[in-house]
Short mmCIF file of C-alpha atoms in Angstrom, two decimals:
data_model
loop_
_atom_site.label_atom_id
_atom_site.label_comp_id
_atom_site.label_asym_id
_atom_site.label_seq_id
_atom_site.Cartn_x
_atom_site.Cartn_y
_atom_site.Cartn_z
CA ALA Z 12 -77.43 -26.02 68.42
CA ASP Z 13 -75.53 -28.15 65.93
CA ARG Z 14 -77.62 -27.80 62.77
CA ALA Z 15 -75.48 -30.32 60.87
CA PHE Z 16 -76.12 -33.05 63.46
CA ASN Z 17 -79.84 -32.20 63.67
CA ALA Z 18 -80.24 -32.21 59.85
CA ARG Z 19 -78.35 -35.52 59.50
CA GLN Z 20 -80.55 -37.17 62.15
CA GLN Z 21 -83.78 -35.75 60.68
CA ILE Z 22 -82.93 -36.97 57.15
CA ALA Z 23 -81.96 -40.40 58.49
CA ALA Z 24 -85.28 -40.65 60.36
CA GLU Z 25 -87.49 -39.29 57.55
CA GLU Z 26 -85.72 -40.67 54.46
CA GLY Z 27 -83.54 -43.49 55.79
CA LYS Z 28 -80.45 -42.03 54.09
CA ASP Z 29 -76.93 -41.45 55.41
CA VAL Z 30 -75.95 -38.01 54.13
CA ASP Z 31 -72.99 -35.64 54.36
CA VAL Z 32 -73.99 -32.30 55.92
CA GLN Z 33 -71.87 -29.15 55.86
CA TRP Z 34 -72.64 -26.30 58.28
CA LYS Z 35 -70.42 -23.68 59.91
CA MET Z 36 -71.14 -21.62 63.00
CA SER Z 37 -69.43 -18.70 61.24
CA ASN Z 38 -72.14 -18.82 58.53
CA PRO Z 39 -75.14 -20.34 60.35
CA ASN Z 40 -77.75 -19.52 57.71
CA VAL Z 41 -76.35 -21.94 55.08
CA LEU Z 42 -76.62 -25.72 55.37
CA THR Z 43 -75.56 -28.01 52.51
CA VAL Z 44 -76.63 -31.66 52.27
CA THR Z 45 -74.97 -34.13 49.87
CA TYR Z 46 -76.89 -37.37 49.27
CA PRO Z 47 -75.26 -40.72 48.39
CA SER Z 48 -76.62 -40.30 44.82
CA GLY Z 49 -74.56 -37.09 44.42
CA GLU Z 50 -77.57 -34.79 44.68
CA VAL Z 51 -76.75 -31.56 46.58
CA VAL Z 52 -79.36 -29.53 48.44
CA GLU Z 53 -78.46 -26.12 49.86
CA ARG Z 54 -80.77 -24.54 52.43
CA LYS Z 55 -80.26 -20.84 53.13
CA VAL Z 56 -82.26 -19.13 55.86
CA THR Z 57 -83.36 -15.73 54.58
CA LYS Z 58 -85.70 -14.72 57.45
CA ARG Z 59 -85.80 -15.80 61.07
CA SER Z 60 -87.71 -14.49 64.07
CA ALA Z 61 -88.49 -15.55 67.62
CA SER Z 62 -90.39 -14.07 70.54
CA HIS Z 63 -91.32 -15.24 74.01
CA ASP Z 64 -92.95 -14.27 77.25
CA GLU Z 65 -93.21 -16.10 80.58
CA GLN Z 66 -95.58 -18.78 79.23
CA THR Z 67 -95.07 -19.06 75.45
CA MET Z 68 -92.43 -19.01 72.72
CA GLU Z 69 -93.05 -18.46 69.00
CA PHE Z 70 -90.60 -18.88 66.13
CA SER Z 71 -90.50 -18.62 62.35
CA GLU Z 72 -87.82 -19.53 59.80
CA TYR Z 73 -88.03 -19.01 56.02
CA SER Z 74 -85.44 -20.74 53.80
CA ARG Z 75 -84.52 -20.86 50.11
CA ILE Z 76 -83.76 -24.39 48.90
CA ALA Z 77 -81.58 -24.96 45.80
CA THR Z 78 -81.22 -28.50 44.41
CA LEU Z 79 -78.49 -29.78 42.09
CA SER Z 80 -78.82 -33.30 40.73
CA SER Z 81 -76.07 -35.93 40.69
CA GLY Z 82 -73.27 -35.93 38.17
CA GLY Z 83 -73.05 -32.16 38.02
CA SER Z 84 -76.18 -31.68 35.90
CA LEU Z 85 -78.74 -29.18 37.10
CA ILE Z 86 -82.42 -29.77 37.84
CA GLY Z 87 -84.90 -27.13 36.77
CA ARG Z 88 -86.03 -25.11 33.82
CA GLY Z 89 -83.59 -23.38 31.55
CA GLY Z 90 -80.58 -25.22 32.97
CA GLY Z 91 -80.80 -23.56 36.39
CA PRO Z 92 -81.02 -25.31 39.74
CA GLY Z 93 -84.35 -26.36 41.17
CA ILE Z 94 -85.46 -23.62 43.57
CA ALA Z 95 -88.11 -23.92 46.26
CA ALA Z 96 -88.73 -22.45 49.71
CA ARG Z 97 -89.60 -23.76 53.13
CA TRP Z 98 -91.36 -21.91 55.94
CA VAL Z 99 -91.36 -23.44 59.42
CA ARG Z 100 -93.21 -21.75 62.24
CA GLY Z 101 -94.25 -22.87 65.66
CA LYS Z 102 -95.59 -21.99 69.07
CA LEU Z 103 -94.79 -23.65 72.40
CA LYS Z 104 -96.40 -23.05 75.80
CA LEU Z 105 -95.52 -24.22 79.28
CA ALA Z 106 -97.63 -27.23 80.26
CA GLY Z 107 -96.36 -27.67 83.80
CA PRO Z 108 -93.08 -27.83 85.69
CA GLY Z 109 -90.35 -28.93 83.28
CA SER Z 110 -92.67 -29.53 80.32
CA ALA Z 111 -93.98 -27.72 77.26
CA GLU Z 112 -96.45 -28.46 74.47
CA GLY Z 113 -96.83 -26.91 71.08
CA ILE Z 114 -97.37 -27.13 67.38
CA VAL Z 115 -95.03 -26.68 64.41
CA LEU Z 116 -96.26 -25.98 60.86
CA ASP Z 117 -93.89 -26.78 57.98
CA TYR Z 118 -94.68 -25.58 54.44
CA VAL Z 119 -92.72 -26.43 51.27
CA LEU Z 120 -93.44 -23.64 48.80
CA PRO Z 121 -92.91 -23.26 45.05
CA PRO Z 122 -90.61 -20.45 43.85
CA GLN Z 123 -91.87 -16.90 44.22
CA GLN Z 124 -95.04 -17.98 46.09
CA PRO Z 125 -94.67 -17.32 49.83
CA ASP Z 126 -98.38 -17.90 50.52
CA PRO Z 127 -98.92 -21.10 52.58
CA ALA Z 128 -102.01 -21.81 50.45
CA ALA Z 129 -99.64 -22.47 47.51
CA ALA Z 130 -97.58 -25.04 49.44
CA THR Z 131 -96.73 -28.28 47.64
CA MET Z 132 -96.40 -30.02 51.01
CA LYS Z 133 -97.80 -29.11 54.42
CA LEU Z 134 -96.76 -30.84 57.63
CA LYS Z 135 -98.10 -30.34 61.13
CA TYR Z 136 -96.22 -31.57 64.20
CA ARG Z 137 -97.58 -31.68 67.74
CA LEU Z 138 -94.83 -31.52 70.34
CA LYS Z 139 -94.67 -32.59 73.97
CA LEU Z 140 -91.36 -31.77 75.60
CA ARG Z 141 -90.44 -33.07 79.05
#
């Protein structure tokens, strides 16, 4: 998968912004997004898992997100970057020949609080793939 292309398309669809995305296959856990305003967001996957059987597939990805504001100044307390986390997990099951259905849960978490109950944003996606 081309994570840079996918991230660029997702941000364009969700935020309506044309962004520069840096990602390398040689270091697939780090993705850096630069917004037109100069803001830089680095996403680093720190945990990833996947499992499957003949009928289902489950996946989980936990990322650290560091945000630097435009003009080189830093967002956050004490002059450091703004730090948050994101946990995406999902489950898909076969729904028939050539199709699958599932659900994806996406949590944006404050620093040092990996509990989904502490999430500052929770998204739920229902998927139908054909």
